XYZ file of C-alpha atoms in Angstrom:
403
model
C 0.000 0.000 0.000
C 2.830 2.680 0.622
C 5.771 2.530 -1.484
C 8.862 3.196 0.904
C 12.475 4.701 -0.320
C 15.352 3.871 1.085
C 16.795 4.792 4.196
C 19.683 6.109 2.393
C 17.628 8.376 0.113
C 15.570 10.016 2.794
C 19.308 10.676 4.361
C 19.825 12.612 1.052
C 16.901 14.731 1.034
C 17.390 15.464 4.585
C 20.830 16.353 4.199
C 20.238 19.133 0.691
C 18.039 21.288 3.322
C 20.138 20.884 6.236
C 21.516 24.693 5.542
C 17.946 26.006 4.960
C 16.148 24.246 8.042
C 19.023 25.622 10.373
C 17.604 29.159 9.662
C 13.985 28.110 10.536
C 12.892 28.757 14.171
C 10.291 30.122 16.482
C 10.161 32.200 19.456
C 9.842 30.581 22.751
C 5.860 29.664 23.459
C 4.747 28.134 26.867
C 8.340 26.590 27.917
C 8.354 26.554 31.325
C 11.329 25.475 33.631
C 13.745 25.665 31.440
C 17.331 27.872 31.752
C 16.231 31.231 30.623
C 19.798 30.997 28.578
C 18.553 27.944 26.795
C 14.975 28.916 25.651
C 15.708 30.724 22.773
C 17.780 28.350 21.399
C 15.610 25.131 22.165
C 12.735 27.055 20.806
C 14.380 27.677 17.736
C 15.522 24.108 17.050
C 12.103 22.735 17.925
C 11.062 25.159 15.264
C 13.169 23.211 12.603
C 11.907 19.899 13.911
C 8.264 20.743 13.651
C 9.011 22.685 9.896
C 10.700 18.950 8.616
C 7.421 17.660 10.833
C 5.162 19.225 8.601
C 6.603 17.864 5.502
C 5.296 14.169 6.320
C 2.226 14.984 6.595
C 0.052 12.458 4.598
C 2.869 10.664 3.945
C 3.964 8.691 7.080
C 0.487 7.217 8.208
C -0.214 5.181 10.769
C 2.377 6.468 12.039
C 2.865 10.341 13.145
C 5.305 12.322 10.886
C 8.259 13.284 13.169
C 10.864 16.117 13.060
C 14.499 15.586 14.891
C 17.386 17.740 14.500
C 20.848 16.802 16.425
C 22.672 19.989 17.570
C 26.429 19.837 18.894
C 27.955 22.630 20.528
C 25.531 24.635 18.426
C 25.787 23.449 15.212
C 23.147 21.614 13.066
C 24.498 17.852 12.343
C 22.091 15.528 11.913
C 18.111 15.997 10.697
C 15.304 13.472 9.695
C 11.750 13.407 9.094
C 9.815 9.724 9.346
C 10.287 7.890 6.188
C 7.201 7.411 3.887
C 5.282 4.883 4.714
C 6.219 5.641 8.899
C 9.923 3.482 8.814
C 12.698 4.058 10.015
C 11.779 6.994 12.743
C 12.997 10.140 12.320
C 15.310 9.806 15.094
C 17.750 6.844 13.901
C 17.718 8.706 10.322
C 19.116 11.429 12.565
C 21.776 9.833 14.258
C 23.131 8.288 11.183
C 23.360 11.782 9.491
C 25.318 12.660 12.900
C 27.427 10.087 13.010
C 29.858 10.495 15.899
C 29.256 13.547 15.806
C 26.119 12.328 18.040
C 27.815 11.858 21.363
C 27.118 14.751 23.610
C 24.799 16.667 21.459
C 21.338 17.918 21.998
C 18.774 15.860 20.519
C 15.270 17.859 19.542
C 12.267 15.806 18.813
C 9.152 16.753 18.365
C 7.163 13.651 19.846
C 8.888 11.973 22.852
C 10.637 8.684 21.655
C 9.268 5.318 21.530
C 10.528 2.706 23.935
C 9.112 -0.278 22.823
C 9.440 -2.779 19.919
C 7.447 -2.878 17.367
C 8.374 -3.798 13.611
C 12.044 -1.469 14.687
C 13.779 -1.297 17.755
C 13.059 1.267 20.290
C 14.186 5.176 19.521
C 14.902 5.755 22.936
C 17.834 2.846 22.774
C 19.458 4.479 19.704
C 19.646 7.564 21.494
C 21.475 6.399 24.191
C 23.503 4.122 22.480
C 24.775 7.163 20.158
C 25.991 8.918 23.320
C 23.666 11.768 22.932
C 23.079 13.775 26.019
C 20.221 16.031 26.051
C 16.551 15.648 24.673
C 13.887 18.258 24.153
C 10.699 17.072 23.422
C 7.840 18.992 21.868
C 5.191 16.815 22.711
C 4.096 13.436 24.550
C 3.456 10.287 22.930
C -0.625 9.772 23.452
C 0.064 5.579 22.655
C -0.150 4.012 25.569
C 3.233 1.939 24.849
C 4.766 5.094 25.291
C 2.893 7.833 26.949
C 6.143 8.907 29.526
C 7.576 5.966 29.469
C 9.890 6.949 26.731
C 11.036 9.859 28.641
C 11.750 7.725 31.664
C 13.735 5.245 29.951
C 16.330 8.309 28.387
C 16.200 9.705 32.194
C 17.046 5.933 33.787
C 20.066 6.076 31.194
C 21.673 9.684 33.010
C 20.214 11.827 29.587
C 18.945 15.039 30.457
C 15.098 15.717 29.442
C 13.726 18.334 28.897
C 9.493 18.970 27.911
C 7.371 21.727 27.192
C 9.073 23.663 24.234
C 6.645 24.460 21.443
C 4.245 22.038 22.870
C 1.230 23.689 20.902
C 2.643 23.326 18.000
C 4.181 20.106 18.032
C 0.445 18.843 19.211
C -1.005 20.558 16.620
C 1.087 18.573 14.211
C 0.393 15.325 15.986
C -3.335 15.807 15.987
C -4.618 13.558 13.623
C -2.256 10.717 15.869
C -3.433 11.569 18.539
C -7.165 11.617 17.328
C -6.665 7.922 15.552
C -5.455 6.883 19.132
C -7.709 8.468 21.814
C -10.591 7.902 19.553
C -9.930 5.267 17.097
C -10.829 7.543 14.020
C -9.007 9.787 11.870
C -8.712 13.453 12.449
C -11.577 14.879 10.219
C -11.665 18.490 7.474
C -13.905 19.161 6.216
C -13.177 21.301 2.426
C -15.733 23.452 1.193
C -15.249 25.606 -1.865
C -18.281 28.159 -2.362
C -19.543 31.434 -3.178
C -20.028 34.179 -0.368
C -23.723 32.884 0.445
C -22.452 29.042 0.544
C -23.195 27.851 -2.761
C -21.091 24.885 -4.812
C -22.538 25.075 -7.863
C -26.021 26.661 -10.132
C -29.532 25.171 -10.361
C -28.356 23.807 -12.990
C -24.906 21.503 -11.608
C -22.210 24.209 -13.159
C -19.501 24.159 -10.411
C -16.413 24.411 -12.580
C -14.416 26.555 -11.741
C -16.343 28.804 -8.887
C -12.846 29.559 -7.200
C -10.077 30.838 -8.921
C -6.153 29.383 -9.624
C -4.262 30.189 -6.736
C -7.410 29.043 -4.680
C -7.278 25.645 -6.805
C -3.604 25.269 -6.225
C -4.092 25.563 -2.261
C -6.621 22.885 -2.449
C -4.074 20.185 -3.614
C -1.629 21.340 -1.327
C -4.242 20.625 1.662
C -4.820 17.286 -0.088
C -1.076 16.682 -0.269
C -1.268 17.265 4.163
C -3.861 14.302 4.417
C -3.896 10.276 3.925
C -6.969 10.449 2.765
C -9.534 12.195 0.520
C -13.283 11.008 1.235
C -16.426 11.937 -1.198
C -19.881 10.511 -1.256
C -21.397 8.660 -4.370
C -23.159 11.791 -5.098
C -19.645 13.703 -5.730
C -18.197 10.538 -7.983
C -21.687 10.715 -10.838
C -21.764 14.548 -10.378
C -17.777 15.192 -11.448
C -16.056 11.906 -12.132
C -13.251 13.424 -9.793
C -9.696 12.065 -9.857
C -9.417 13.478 -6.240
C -5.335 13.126 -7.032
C -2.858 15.679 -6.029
C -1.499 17.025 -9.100
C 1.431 19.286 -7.884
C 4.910 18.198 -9.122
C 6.957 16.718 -6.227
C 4.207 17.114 -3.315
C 3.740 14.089 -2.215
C 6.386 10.698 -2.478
C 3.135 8.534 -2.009
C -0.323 8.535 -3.344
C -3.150 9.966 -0.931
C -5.730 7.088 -1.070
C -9.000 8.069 -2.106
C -12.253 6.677 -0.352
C -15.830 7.311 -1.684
C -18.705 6.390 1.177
C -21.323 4.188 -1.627
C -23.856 2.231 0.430
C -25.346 0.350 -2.257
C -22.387 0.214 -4.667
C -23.666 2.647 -6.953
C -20.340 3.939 -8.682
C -19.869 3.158 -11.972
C -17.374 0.580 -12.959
C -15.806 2.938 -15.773
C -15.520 6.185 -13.029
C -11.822 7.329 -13.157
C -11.499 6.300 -9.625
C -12.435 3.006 -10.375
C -10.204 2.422 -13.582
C -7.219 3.555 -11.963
C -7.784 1.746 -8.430
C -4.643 -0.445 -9.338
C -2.215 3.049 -9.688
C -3.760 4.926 -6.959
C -5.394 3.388 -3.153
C -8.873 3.201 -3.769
C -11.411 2.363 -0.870
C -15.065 2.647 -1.079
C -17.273 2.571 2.525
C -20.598 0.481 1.484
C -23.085 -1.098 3.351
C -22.867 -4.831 4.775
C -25.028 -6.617 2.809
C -24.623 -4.736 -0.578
C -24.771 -6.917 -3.995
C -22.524 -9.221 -3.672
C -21.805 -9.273 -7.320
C -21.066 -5.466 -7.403
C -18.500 -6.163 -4.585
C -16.641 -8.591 -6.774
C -16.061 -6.698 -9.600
C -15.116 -3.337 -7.634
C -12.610 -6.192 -6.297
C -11.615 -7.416 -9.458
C -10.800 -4.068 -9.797
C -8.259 -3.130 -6.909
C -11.043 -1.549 -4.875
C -10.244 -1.675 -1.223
C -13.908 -2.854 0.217
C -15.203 -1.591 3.864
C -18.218 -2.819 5.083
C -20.227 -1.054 7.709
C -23.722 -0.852 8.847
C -26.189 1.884 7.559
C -28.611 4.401 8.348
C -31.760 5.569 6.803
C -29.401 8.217 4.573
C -26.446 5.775 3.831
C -23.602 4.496 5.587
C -23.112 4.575 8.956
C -20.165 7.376 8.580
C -19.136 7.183 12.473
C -18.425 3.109 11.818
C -17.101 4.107 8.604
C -14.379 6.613 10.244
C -13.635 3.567 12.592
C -12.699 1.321 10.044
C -10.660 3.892 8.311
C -9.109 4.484 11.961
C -8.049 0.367 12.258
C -6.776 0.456 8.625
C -4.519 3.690 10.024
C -6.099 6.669 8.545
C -4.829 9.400 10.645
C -5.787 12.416 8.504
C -8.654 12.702 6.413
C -10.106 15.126 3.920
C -13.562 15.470 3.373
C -14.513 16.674 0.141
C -18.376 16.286 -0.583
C -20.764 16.544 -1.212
C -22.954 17.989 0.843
C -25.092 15.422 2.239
C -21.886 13.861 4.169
C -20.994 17.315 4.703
C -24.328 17.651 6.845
C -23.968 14.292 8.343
C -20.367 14.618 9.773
C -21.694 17.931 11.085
C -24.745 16.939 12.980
C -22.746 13.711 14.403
C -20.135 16.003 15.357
C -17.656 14.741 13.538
C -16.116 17.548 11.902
C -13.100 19.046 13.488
C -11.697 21.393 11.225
C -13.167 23.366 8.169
C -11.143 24.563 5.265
C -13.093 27.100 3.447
C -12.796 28.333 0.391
C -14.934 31.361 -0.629
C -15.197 33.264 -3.753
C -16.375 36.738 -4.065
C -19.607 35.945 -5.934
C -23.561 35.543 -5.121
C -25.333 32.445 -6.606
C -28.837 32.874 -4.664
C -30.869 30.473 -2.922
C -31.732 27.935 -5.824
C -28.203 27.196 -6.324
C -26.393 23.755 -4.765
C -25.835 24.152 -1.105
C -22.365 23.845 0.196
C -24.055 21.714 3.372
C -27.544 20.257 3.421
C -29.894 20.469 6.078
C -29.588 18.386 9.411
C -31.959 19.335 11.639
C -30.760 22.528 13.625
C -33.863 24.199 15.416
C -31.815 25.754 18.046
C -29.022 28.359 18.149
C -27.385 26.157 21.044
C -27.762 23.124 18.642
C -25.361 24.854 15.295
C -21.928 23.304 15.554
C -19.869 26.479 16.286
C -16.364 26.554 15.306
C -13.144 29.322 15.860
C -11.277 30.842 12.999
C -7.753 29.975 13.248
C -6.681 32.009 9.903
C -7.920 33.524 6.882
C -5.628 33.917 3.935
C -6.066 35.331 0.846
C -5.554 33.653 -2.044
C -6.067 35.921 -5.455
C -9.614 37.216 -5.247
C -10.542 34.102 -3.140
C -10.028 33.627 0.284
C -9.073 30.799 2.777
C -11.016 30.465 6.304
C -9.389 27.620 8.436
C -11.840 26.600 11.665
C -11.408 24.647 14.417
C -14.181 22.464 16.739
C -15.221 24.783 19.371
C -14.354 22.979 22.414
């Protein structure tokens, strides 16, 4: 299912932006207890490790994309991000960058190590084997394998600890990990591209294009973040999407693309169908759909999840479970706006990504979101605004759950 390089080409790429990711840093937010001499500096090289964080994104599921950068005596000598596909850790692609130049250094990482064995050995055993001597961690490990263990095991071996630096951020990185694990589903936005008054296409079913290019562009980039991409049948007859991400370089693996179909209604010749053996292609039906059907999407390289169903389709909370157990740790939600309504009104939604361009459809155009039952002002799903960003004449909302 993932398509892994080498250890010894991930070294590479680490190593051409070593000079670039030594520049990258962030003040000092929320580290508490820490030599006022040090926080600037720990801040700033937690701020590298979350920036080569960021670039797994999508890319390193099940497992959480991880940032560590090895500092000596103040200079940058060893970096990794996890490896596609989650192998080998950041931290051992680290050390082997580092070489000997590992013992006594400062190792930043921005997920405490793991301590246990799994299908590699334990990352907090290389670091003490390679002699390093200090360990800032951005965030805890929410598995329960780990959870503070990790960071006893480093303190057992005589390394200094240290917690707390650019813990906001490095949680905000790990929080479709830590959603997969606490809940046992994926970490859920949901994309919306619309006019001013919510609309996704005319009366009619035009919808291409109603945002502009740069808008366009920042949509495949957000698909490029996730593991996943999930539309409803409705979506797959209305567009025939590809739901690929089609900027050069942006991903090393394909995102795999589910569509929720209780009754198998997809055609056979749909362009996520055909190219099911290229590209990871799941579809979320009901149990109990034609068996028939199911063989063919099969035949096919279709990825089949069965779940139970409701009176509008599947049952989407058991179908974000199963993508959960299967390792989904990030998924986008693209339409249409039926499961758009659903995943609201289950309260399943916990980010938006909205795209909105500055034009007026009127009421008898397609609704970005359907109805679902809200009578009450203390019954609408409320959410914060983290950022808006303009892109061309469009612009870019980015919500959070309200907790």
């Amino acid at each position: 299912m993932h398509r892994q390089n080498s250890a010894g080409s991930v070294r590479a790429a680490n190593s051409s932006g070593l000079q670039r990711d030594r520049r990258i840093g962030l003040l000092a937010s929320g580290a508490r207890g820490l030599p006022s001499g040090m926080i600037g500096d720990d801040a700033t090289h937690m701020g590298a490790a979350l920036a080569l964080a960021r670039r797994g994104l999508g890319n390193t599921w099940p497992n959480p994309s991880v940032g560590c950068v090895i500092v000596n005596n103040g200079r940058v000598v060893g970096r990794a991000v996890t490896a596609p596909g989650g192998r080998p850790h950041a931290e051992p692609q680290a050390l082997a960058m580092a070489a000997s130049a590992a013992r006594g250094a400062t190792a930043y990482v921005t997920l405490e190590p793991c301590c246990h064995h799994g299908r590699t050995p334990p990352c907090t055993d290389a670091l003490i084997a390679a002699g390093i001597a200090r360990v800032v961690i951005g965030a805890r490990d929410p598995d329960p394998r780990v959870d503070g263990q990790g960071v006893a095991r480093l303190r057992a071996a005589g390394i200094k600890v240290e917690q707390g630096v650019l813990t906001n951020e490095a949680n905000d990185v790990l929080a479709g990990f830590r959603q997969r694990i606490t809940t046992g589903r994926p970490l859920v936005t949901l994309k919306l591209a619309s006019t001013l008054d919510g609309r996704i296409a005319t009366h009619g079913g035009e919808s291409r294009w109603i945002t502009g290019p740069a808008a366009r562009r920042a949509a495949h980039a957000l698909r490029a973040r996730h593991d996943a991409i999930l539309v409803g049948v409705g979506t797959v007859l209305a567009d025939d999407p590809d739901l690929t991400c089609r900027l050069p370089g942006c991903r090393p693996t394909p995102v795999v693309r589910v569509v929720a179909d209780s009754h198998l209604r997809t055609p056979l010749t749909a362009r996520l169908i055909v190219t099911a053996q290229e590209t990871p292609t799941w579809m979320v039906l009901r149990a109990g759909a034609d068996p028939d059907r199911r063989r063919a999407f099969a035949d096919l390289g279709v990825h089949l999840l069965a779940v139970g169903g409701t009176p509008s389709g599947v049952d989407l909370r058991a179908g974000l479970r199963a993508l959960g157990d299967r390792g989904i740790t990030r998924l986008l939600v693209e339409g249409g706006a039926q499961i758009a309504a659903a995943l609201l009104r289950d309260g399943l939604t916990d980010r938006i990504a909205w795209f909105h361009a500055p034009g007026i459809m009127g009421g008898d155009g397609w609704p970005a979101v359907e109805t679902f039952g809200v009578d009450r002002l203390d019954a609408m799903p409320r959410f914060v605004r983290r950022r808006s960003v303009p892109l061309g004449d469009d612009v870019l909302s980015e919500f959070v759950r309200q907790a």
